[in-house]
PDB file of C-alpha atoms in Angstrom:
ATOM      1  CA  MET W 268     123.322  99.466  94.055  1.00 53.00           C
ATOM      2  CA  LYS W 269     123.113  98.473  90.481  1.00 57.00           C
ATOM      3  CA  PRO W 270     120.926  99.297  88.794  1.00 68.00           C
ATOM      4  CA  GLU W 271     120.232 102.636  90.561  1.00 88.00           C
ATOM      5  CA  LEU W 272     117.346 103.025  92.878  1.00 90.00           C
ATOM      6  CA  MET W 273     115.474 106.152  92.468  1.00 93.00           C
ATOM      7  CA  LEU W 274     112.710 107.957  94.275  1.00 93.00           C
ATOM      8  CA  ARG W 275     110.427 110.976  94.081  1.00 94.00           C
ATOM      9  CA  GLN W 276     108.019 112.239  96.747  1.00 95.00           C
ATOM     10  CA  LEU W 277     104.355 111.633  95.779  1.00 97.00           C
ATOM     11  CA  ASP W 278     102.245 114.592  95.015  1.00 95.00           C
ATOM     12  CA  ALA W 279     100.348 116.826  97.466  1.00 95.00           C
ATOM     13  CA  PRO W 280      97.044 115.647  96.523  1.00 96.00           C
ATOM     14  CA  VAL W 281      97.923 112.155  97.421  1.00 97.00           C
ATOM     15  CA  THR W 282      99.532 112.954 100.756  1.00 97.00           C
ATOM     16  CA  VAL W 283      98.313 116.327 102.461  1.00 95.00           C
ATOM     17  CA  LYS W 284      94.945 115.738 103.965  1.00 95.00           C
ATOM     18  CA  ASN W 285      92.265 118.065 102.524  1.00 94.00           C
ATOM     19  CA  PHE W 286      94.544 119.484  99.950  1.00 95.00           C
ATOM     20  CA  VAL W 287      91.918 119.355  97.114  1.00 95.00           C
ATOM     21  CA  ARG W 288      89.020 121.431  98.394  1.00 94.00           C
ATOM     22  CA  ASN W 289      85.521 119.793  98.390  1.00 94.00           C
ATOM     23  CA  ASP W 290      86.916 116.366  97.839  1.00 95.00           C
ATOM     24  CA  PRO W 291      86.036 114.204 100.939  1.00 95.00           C
ATOM     25  CA  LYS W 292      88.314 111.436  99.771  1.00 96.00           C
ATOM     26  CA  CYS W 293      91.529 113.653 100.039  1.00 97.00           C
ATOM     27  CA  ASN W 294      93.044 111.995 103.229  1.00 97.00           C
ATOM     28  CA  TYR W 295      95.999 109.629 102.921  1.00 98.00           C
ATOM     29  CA  GLU W 296      94.690 107.683 105.977  1.00 97.00           C
ATOM     30  CA  PHE W 297      91.689 106.210 103.794  1.00 98.00           C
ATOM     31  CA  TYR W 298      93.918 104.317 101.393  1.00 98.00           C
ATOM     32  CA  MET W 299      96.291 103.119 104.394  1.00 98.00           C
ATOM     33  CA  VAL W 300      92.959 101.302 105.569  1.00 98.00           C
ATOM     34  CA  GLU W 301      92.468  99.896 102.153  1.00 98.00           C
ATOM     35  CA  LEU W 302      96.150  98.703 102.039  1.00 98.00           C
ATOM     36  CA  LEU W 303      95.797  96.805 105.367  1.00 98.00           C
ATOM     37  CA  ASN W 304      92.598  95.151 104.148  1.00 98.00           C
ATOM     38  CA  HIS W 305      94.111  94.031 100.926  1.00 98.00           C
ATOM     39  CA  SER W 306      97.319  92.569 102.514  1.00 98.00           C
ATOM     40  CA  LYS W 307      97.059  88.753 102.778  1.00 97.00           C
ATOM     41  CA  GLU W 308      99.476  88.906 105.848  1.00 97.00           C
ATOM     42  CA  MET W 309      97.700  91.507 107.621  1.00 98.00           C
ATOM     43  CA  ARG W 310      94.542  89.722 107.255  1.00 96.00           C
ATOM     44  CA  ARG W 311      96.103  86.499 108.682  1.00 97.00           C
ATOM     45  CA  LEU W 312      97.179  88.491 111.682  1.00 96.00           C
ATOM     46  CA  HIS W 313      93.854  90.505 112.150  1.00 97.00           C
ATOM     47  CA  PRO W 314      91.217  88.509 110.325  1.00 97.00           C
ATOM     48  CA  GLN W 315      88.419  91.251 111.122  1.00 97.00           C
ATOM     49  CA  GLN W 316      88.476  94.199 108.274  1.00 97.00           C
ATOM     50  CA  PHE W 317      90.208  97.320 109.476  1.00 98.00           C
ATOM     51  CA  VAL W 318      87.789 100.219 109.846  1.00 97.00           C
ATOM     52  CA  TRP W 319      88.694 103.869 109.834  1.00 96.00           C
ATOM     53  CA  HIS W 320      87.889 105.829 113.134  1.00 93.00           C
ATOM     54  CA  ALA W 321      86.496 108.940 112.491  1.00 87.00           C
ATOM     55  CA  SER W 322      86.338 110.487 115.993  1.00 79.00           C
ATOM     56  CA  GLN W 323      89.760 110.504 117.821  1.00 75.00           C
ATOM     57  CA  ALA W 324      88.779 112.912 120.514  1.00 74.00           C
ATOM     58  CA  HIS W 325      89.841 110.527 123.235  1.00 80.00           C
ATOM     59  CA  ALA W 326      93.180 109.456 121.697  1.00 88.00           C
ATOM     60  CA  GLU W 327      91.649 106.672 119.779  1.00 94.00           C
ATOM     61  CA  CYS W 328      93.598 104.994 117.082  1.00 97.00           C
ATOM     62  CA  ASP W 329      93.157 105.789 113.437  1.00 97.00           C
ATOM     63  CA  ALA W 330      91.744 102.375 112.742  1.00 98.00           C
ATOM     64  CA  TYR W 331      90.697  99.231 114.248  1.00 97.00           C
ATOM     65  CA  SER W 332      90.466  95.468 113.465  1.00 98.00           C
ATOM     66  CA  GLY W 333      88.360  94.467 116.353  1.00 96.00           C
ATOM     67  CA  SER W 334      90.248  95.462 119.284  1.00 96.00           C
ATOM     68  CA  TYR W 335      93.466  95.889 117.601  1.00 98.00           C
ATOM     69  CA  GLY W 336      94.256  99.635 116.919  1.00 97.00           C
ATOM     70  CA  ILE W 337      96.769 101.109 114.627  1.00 98.00           C
ATOM     71  CA  ASP W 338      97.906 104.977 113.938  1.00 98.00           C
ATOM     72  CA  PHE W 339      99.181 106.085 110.604  1.00 98.00           C
ATOM     73  CA  LYS W 340     102.133 108.463 110.560  1.00 98.00           C
ATOM     74  CA  LEU W 341     103.331 110.165 107.583  1.00 97.00           C
ATOM     75  CA  ILE W 342     107.252 110.261 107.992  1.00 96.00           C
ATOM     76  CA  ALA W 343     108.447 112.683 105.304  1.00 95.00           C
ATOM     77  CA  SER W 344     110.255 115.617 106.816  1.00 96.00           C
ATOM     78  CA  GLN W 345     108.009 118.526 107.932  1.00 94.00           C
ATOM     79  CA  SER W 346     110.028 120.905 105.633  1.00 95.00           C
ATOM     80  CA  SER W 347     109.354 118.614 102.513  1.00 95.00           C
ATOM     81  CA  MET W 348     105.668 118.384 103.316  1.00 94.00           C
ATOM     82  CA  LYS W 349     105.513 122.104 103.558  1.00 91.00           C
ATOM     83  CA  ALA W 350     107.306 122.455 100.235  1.00 91.00           C
ATOM     84  CA  SER W 351     104.925 120.128  98.698  1.00 90.00           C
ATOM     85  CA  SER W 352     101.727 121.968 100.175  1.00 89.00           C
ATOM     86  CA  VAL W 353     103.065 125.525  99.348  1.00 86.00           C
ATOM     87  CA  LEU W 354     104.783 124.936  95.755  1.00 86.00           C
ATOM     88  CA  SER W 355     101.961 122.476  94.278  1.00 87.00           C
ATOM     89  CA  PRO W 356      99.222 123.650  91.943  1.00 87.00           C
ATOM     90  CA  HIS W 357      95.940 123.496  94.062  1.00 89.00           C
ATOM     91  CA  TYR W 358      92.786 121.971  93.027  1.00 92.00           C
ATOM     92  CA  ARG W 359      89.158 122.277  94.085  1.00 92.00           C
ATOM     93  CA  ILE W 360      85.895 120.624  93.182  1.00 93.00           C
ATOM     94  CA  ASP W 361      83.310 123.183  92.055  1.00 91.00           C
ATOM     95  CA  GLU W 362      79.502 123.158  92.618  1.00 91.00           C
ATOM     96  CA  ASN W 363      79.095 121.286  89.238  1.00 90.00           C
ATOM     97  CA  GLY W 364      81.534 118.472  90.197  1.00 89.00           C
ATOM     98  CA  ASN W 365      84.238 119.812  88.027  1.00 91.00           C
ATOM     99  CA  ILE W 366      88.003 119.769  88.874  1.00 91.00           C
ATOM    100  CA  VAL W 367      89.431 123.249  88.945  1.00 92.00           C
ATOM    101  CA  GLY W 368      93.180 124.084  89.120  1.00 89.00           C
ATOM    102  CA  TYR W 369      94.748 127.264  90.474  1.00 83.00           C
ATOM    103  CA  GLU W 370      97.995 128.730  91.419  1.00 77.00           C
ATOM    104  CA  SER W 371     100.024 127.597  94.464  1.00 64.00           C
ATOM    105  CA  LYS W 372     100.454 129.603  97.617  1.00 61.00           C
ATOM    106  CA  GLN W 373     103.748 130.671  96.685  1.00 56.00           C
ATOM    107  CA  ASP W 374     102.893 132.066  93.322  1.00 56.00           C
ATOM    108  CA  LYS W 375     100.157 134.253  95.065  1.00 53.00           C
ATOM    109  CA  LEU W 376     102.992 135.681  97.469  1.00 52.00           C
ATOM    110  CA  ASN W 377     105.016 136.467  94.425  1.00 49.00           C
ATOM    111  CA  ARG W 378     108.253 134.957  95.934  1.00 56.00           C
ATOM    112  CA  GLU W 379     110.873 132.942  94.526  1.00 57.00           C
ATOM    113  CA  SER W 380     109.399 129.403  94.500  1.00 62.00           C
ATOM    114  CA  GLU W 381     112.270 127.640  96.230  1.00 74.00           C
ATOM    115  CA  ILE W 382     112.174 125.988  99.850  1.00 83.00           C
ATOM    116  CA  THR W 383     115.043 124.136 101.509  1.00 90.00           C
ATOM    117  CA  VAL W 384     113.733 120.651 102.363  1.00 94.00           C
ATOM    118  CA  THR W 385     115.243 117.753 104.321  1.00 95.00           C
ATOM    119  CA  ARG W 386     115.224 114.249 102.705  1.00 94.00           C
ATOM    120  CA  LEU W 387     114.616 112.303 105.687  1.00 95.00           C
ATOM    121  CA  HIS W 388     116.062 109.042 104.908  1.00 95.00           C
ATOM    122  CA  ALA W 389     119.280 110.742 103.949  1.00 94.00           C
ATOM    123  CA  ALA W 390     119.225 112.915 106.995  1.00 95.00           C
ATOM    124  CA  ILE W 391     118.731 110.082 109.510  1.00 95.00           C
ATOM    125  CA  ARG W 392     121.141 107.542 107.682  1.00 93.00           C
ATOM    126  CA  GLN W 393     124.258 108.460 109.458  1.00 88.00           C
ATOM    127  CA  ALA W 394     122.695 109.265 112.777  1.00 93.00           C
ATOM    128  CA  THR W 395     123.630 106.859 115.690  1.00 92.00           C
ATOM    129  CA  PRO W 396     121.035 106.149 118.510  1.00 89.00           C
ATOM    130  CA  GLN W 397     123.069 108.535 120.694  1.00 92.00           C
ATOM    131  CA  GLU W 398     122.767 111.262 118.233  1.00 95.00           C
ATOM    132  CA  LEU W 399     119.083 110.911 118.116  1.00 96.00           C
ATOM    133  CA  GLU W 400     118.731 111.159 121.604  1.00 96.00           C
ATOM    134  CA  ARG W 401     120.752 114.477 121.741  1.00 96.00           C
ATOM    135  CA  ILE W 402     118.520 115.811 118.712  1.00 97.00           C
ATOM    136  CA  ARG W 403     115.524 114.744 120.681  1.00 96.00           C
ATOM    137  CA  GLY W 404     116.409 116.719 123.795  1.00 95.00           C
ATOM    138  CA  GLY W 405     117.973 119.825 121.911  1.00 91.00           C
ATOM    139  CA  GLU W 406     116.734 123.205 121.459  1.00 90.00           C
ATOM    140  CA  ASN W 407     119.051 125.166 119.224  1.00 90.00           C
ATOM    141  CA  LEU W 408     119.027 122.677 116.214  1.00 95.00           C
ATOM    142  CA  GLN W 409     119.818 123.076 112.660  1.00 95.00           C
ATOM    143  CA  SER W 410     116.772 122.753 110.177  1.00 94.00           C
ATOM    144  CA  TYR W 411     117.465 119.220 109.160  1.00 95.00           C
ATOM    145  CA  GLU W 412     117.788 118.342 112.884  1.00 97.00           C
ATOM    146  CA  LYS W 413     114.384 119.897 113.736  1.00 96.00           C
ATOM    147  CA  ASP W 414     112.932 117.780 110.923  1.00 97.00           C
ATOM    148  CA  ILE W 415     114.514 114.637 112.685  1.00 97.00           C
ATOM    149  CA  LYS W 416     113.095 115.825 115.981  1.00 97.00           C
ATOM    150  CA  VAL W 417     109.537 115.847 114.706  1.00 97.00           C
ATOM    151  CA  PHE W 418     110.014 112.311 113.189  1.00 98.00           C
ATOM    152  CA  LEU W 419     111.292 111.187 116.598  1.00 97.00           C
ATOM    153  CA  GLU W 420     108.227 112.498 118.280  1.00 97.00           C
ATOM    154  CA  LYS W 421     105.992 110.478 116.156  1.00 97.00           C
ATOM    155  CA  LEU W 422     108.118 107.421 116.986  1.00 98.00           C
ATOM    156  CA  GLU W 423     107.176 108.024 120.570  1.00 98.00           C
ATOM    157  CA  THR W 424     103.550 107.481 119.969  1.00 97.00           C
ATOM    158  CA  ARG W 425     102.200 104.946 122.406  1.00 97.00           C
ATOM    159  CA  LYS W 426     100.216 103.034 119.749  1.00 98.00           C
ATOM    160  CA  ASN W 427     101.020 100.554 117.074  1.00 98.00           C
ATOM    161  CA  LEU W 428     102.088 102.238 114.124  1.00 98.00           C
ATOM    162  CA  LEU W 429     102.051 102.261 110.271  1.00 98.00           C
ATOM    163  CA  LEU W 430     104.839 104.609 109.192  1.00 98.00           C
ATOM    164  CA  PHE W 431     104.208 105.893 105.531  1.00 98.00           C
ATOM    165  CA  TYR W 432     107.219 107.151 103.806  1.00 98.00           C
ATOM    166  CA  PRO W 433     105.492 108.970 100.979  1.00 97.00           C
ATOM    167  CA  TYR W 434     107.844 108.437  98.032  1.00 97.00           C
ATOM    168  CA  GLU W 435     107.612 106.314  94.926  1.00 97.00           C
ATOM    169  CA  TYR W 436     110.710 104.157  94.156  1.00 96.00           C
ATOM    170  CA  ARG W 437     111.762 102.967  90.735  1.00 95.00           C
ATOM    171  CA  PHE W 438     114.983 101.942  89.195  1.00 93.00           C
ATOM    172  CA  ALA W 439     116.993 103.997  86.818  1.00 88.00           C
ATOM    173  CA  GLU W 440     116.730 101.297  84.199  1.00 78.00           C
ATOM    174  CA  GLU W 441     113.537 100.719  82.392  1.00 71.00           C
ATOM    175  CA  GLN W 442     113.153  97.151  83.447  1.00 78.00           C
ATOM    176  CA  ARG W 443     112.826  96.402  87.233  1.00 86.00           C
ATOM    177  CA  PRO W 444     115.223  93.802  88.511  1.00 89.00           C
ATOM    178  CA  GLN W 445     113.461  90.417  89.869  1.00 90.00           C
ATOM    179  CA  ASP W 446     114.926  91.174  93.348  1.00 93.00           C
ATOM    180  CA  GLY W 447     113.841  94.795  93.130  1.00 94.00           C
ATOM    181  CA  VAL W 448     111.585  94.697  96.281  1.00 96.00           C
ATOM    182  CA  GLU W 449     114.441  93.025  98.402  1.00 96.00           C
ATOM    183  CA  MET W 450     116.766  95.804  97.447  1.00 94.00           C
ATOM    184  CA  LEU W 451     114.263  98.430  98.420  1.00 96.00           C
ATOM    185  CA  VAL W 452     113.810  96.672 101.793  1.00 97.00           C
ATOM    186  CA  GLN W 453     117.676  96.601 102.294  1.00 96.00           C
ATOM    187  CA  ALA W 454     118.008 100.289 101.460  1.00 95.00           C
ATOM    188  CA  LEU W 455     115.197 101.321 103.852  1.00 97.00           C
ATOM    189  CA  GLN W 456     116.920  99.203 106.628  1.00 96.00           C
ATOM    190  CA  ARG W 457     120.124 101.058 105.977  1.00 95.00           C
ATOM    191  CA  SER W 458     118.540 104.439 106.257  1.00 95.00           C
ATOM    192  CA  PHE W 459     116.273 103.934 109.011  1.00 97.00           C
ATOM    193  CA  VAL W 460     117.829 101.441 111.338  1.00 96.00           C
ATOM    194  CA  SER W 461     118.738 104.085 114.306  1.00 96.00           C
ATOM    195  CA  ALA W 462     115.215 105.346 113.907  1.00 97.00           C
ATOM    196  CA  PHE W 463     113.920 101.802 114.471  1.00 96.00           C
ATOM    197  CA  CYS W 464     116.394 101.394 117.551  1.00 96.00           C
ATOM    198  CA  TYR W 465     114.982 104.436 118.928  1.00 96.00           C
ATOM    199  CA  ARG W 466     111.421 103.399 118.658  1.00 97.00           C
ATOM    200  CA  SER W 467     112.024  99.935 120.090  1.00 96.00           C
ATOM    201  CA  ALA W 468     114.072 101.536 123.034  1.00 96.00           C
ATOM    202  CA  HIS W 469     110.990 103.979 123.882  1.00 96.00           C
ATOM    203  CA  MET W 470     107.999 102.078 122.862  1.00 97.00           C
ATOM    204  CA  PRO W 471     109.050  98.355 123.152  1.00 96.00           C
ATOM    205  CA  ALA W 472     105.369  97.248 123.789  1.00 97.00           C
ATOM    206  CA  TYR W 473     104.050  98.431 120.476  1.00 98.00           C
ATOM    207  CA  GLU W 474     104.313  96.985 116.804  1.00 98.00           C
ATOM    208  CA  THR W 475     105.758  99.143 114.115  1.00 98.00           C
ATOM    209  CA  PHE W 476     105.038  98.691 110.305  1.00 98.00           C
ATOM    210  CA  LEU W 477     106.418 100.569 107.390  1.00 98.00           C
ATOM    211  CA  THR W 478     105.144 101.165 103.825  1.00 98.00           C
ATOM    212  CA  THR W 479     106.161 103.002 100.760  1.00 98.00           C
ATOM    213  CA  VAL W 480     105.410 102.928  97.144  1.00 98.00           C
ATOM    214  CA  TYR W 481     107.223 100.892  94.501  1.00 97.00           C
ATOM    215  CA  TYR W 482     106.148 101.341  90.921  1.00 95.00           C
ATOM    216  CA  ASN W 483     102.679 102.250  92.114  1.00 95.00           C
ATOM    217  CA  ASP W 484     102.404  99.119  94.354  1.00 97.00           C
ATOM    218  CA  PHE W 485     102.553  99.375  98.122  1.00 98.00           C
ATOM    219  CA  VAL W 486     105.489  97.443  99.820  1.00 98.00           C
ATOM    220  CA  LEU W 487     104.207  96.637 103.298  1.00 98.00           C
ATOM    221  CA  MET W 488     106.908  95.653 106.089  1.00 98.00           C
ATOM    222  CA  LYS W 489     107.072  95.053 109.728  1.00 98.00           C
ATOM    223  CA  ILE W 490     110.079  96.193 111.992  1.00 98.00           C
ATOM    224  CA  VAL W 491     111.152  93.049 113.968  1.00 97.00           C
ATOM    225  CA  ASP W 492     114.097  93.239 116.341  1.00 96.00           C
ATOM    226  CA  ASN W 493     115.086  96.593 114.771  1.00 95.00           C
ATOM    227  CA  ARG W 494     115.059  94.696 111.243  1.00 96.00           C
ATOM    228  CA  VAL W 495     112.831  95.530 108.325  1.00 97.00           C
ATOM    229  CA  ARG W 496     110.866  92.332 107.251  1.00 98.00           C
ATOM    230  CA  LEU W 497     108.834  92.120 103.989  1.00 98.00           C
ATOM    231  CA  MET W 498     105.307  91.155 104.720  1.00 98.00           C
ATOM    232  CA  ASP W 499     103.450  91.895 101.538  1.00 97.00           C
ATOM    233  CA  VAL W 500     103.203  93.915  98.306  1.00 98.00           C
ATOM    234  CA  VAL W 501      99.686  95.465  97.519  1.00 98.00           C
ATOM    235  CA  SER W 502      98.921  96.711  94.044  1.00 97.00           C
ATOM    236  CA  GLY W 503      97.781 100.440  94.062  1.00 97.00           C
ATOM    237  CA  SER W 504      94.714  99.319  92.035  1.00 96.00           C
ATOM    238  CA  ASP W 505      93.575  97.697  95.201  1.00 97.00           C
ATOM    239  CA  CYS W 506      93.518 101.000  96.929  1.00 98.00           C
ATOM    240  CA  PRO W 507      90.850 102.918  95.184  1.00 98.00           C
ATOM    241  CA  THR W 508      91.274 106.068  97.044  1.00 98.00           C
ATOM    242  CA  PHE W 509      95.020 106.096  96.236  1.00 98.00           C
ATOM    243  CA  GLU W 510      94.206 105.692  92.559  1.00 97.00           C
ATOM    244  CA  HIS W 511      91.701 108.509  92.855  1.00 97.00           C
ATOM    245  CA  LEU W 512      94.028 110.997  94.558  1.00 97.00           C
ATOM    246  CA  ARG W 513      96.810 110.120  91.947  1.00 95.00           C
ATOM    247  CA  LYS W 514      94.624 111.251  88.997  1.00 93.00           C
ATOM    248  CA  TYR W 515      95.045 114.980  90.125  1.00 91.00           C
TER     249      TYR W 515
END
C-alpha cells in the first residue's frame, strides 16, 4: 500500500494490567468499556450503558449492557506482551501521589535486553485454516506457533468477544490519507482472515468485534461472515482511562 502503513506496539502501562503499581486505573478493560459506551453504532445495538463486571468468579463476562455480555481479549502475541512487561521501564505511585520510575526487570537481572517476539498479524497472515487446526492440536511447536496457539485458545471463548490488537497504526507520510481507515480495515482483513474463519467454525453462535488504535483513535470493527466491517471511529480523548495511561 502507498503510502506505507506503519505500526508500533502500545506501551506496557497502557496494555499490561497493574503494570503501574498503586494505580487502580491500570487496566485496559476500563477503557474498552469507555470505547463501547462512546460508540454510536454500539449504543444503537445495545442502548443500555456497558458496565464493567468486577467479579468474574463464575465465568461472567467482563462487561454487560443489560443482559448482553462481552469479554475483552488482548490479542498481541504472548511473547510480545512478555517483552513489553520485562523490558519496559516500570512505574509506581508513591504515598504522596508522585510518579516514580525505576529500572526494568531485565535490567535488574543484568542480562542482555533482547527478547525474540512474534508479530501476530505477520505470523498468522499466511496460515490456512487447516494449518491453524494443526497448530491448535500440536505439542512440539516452534515459538511463533506457540503464540498462535494461545491466540486460538482465546478465539474459542464461549462468549461475545471484543478483540483488542494493542498497536497504534500510522502512515509513513506526515499527512494521513482520506481513506486511511478503510486501508487499515483491509490490512487487518488480510492478516486475520484465517483466524476469523477459525472463530466462526468453532464458535458460530457468538459475536466477534475487533479494535485497534489509529492516530490515537479507536477503530471499532465487527466480524461478519469472516469479513472485517467498520463500525465506528472513537476518539481516544473520549476514553479518559486510555488518555491517563498514555501519559506514562
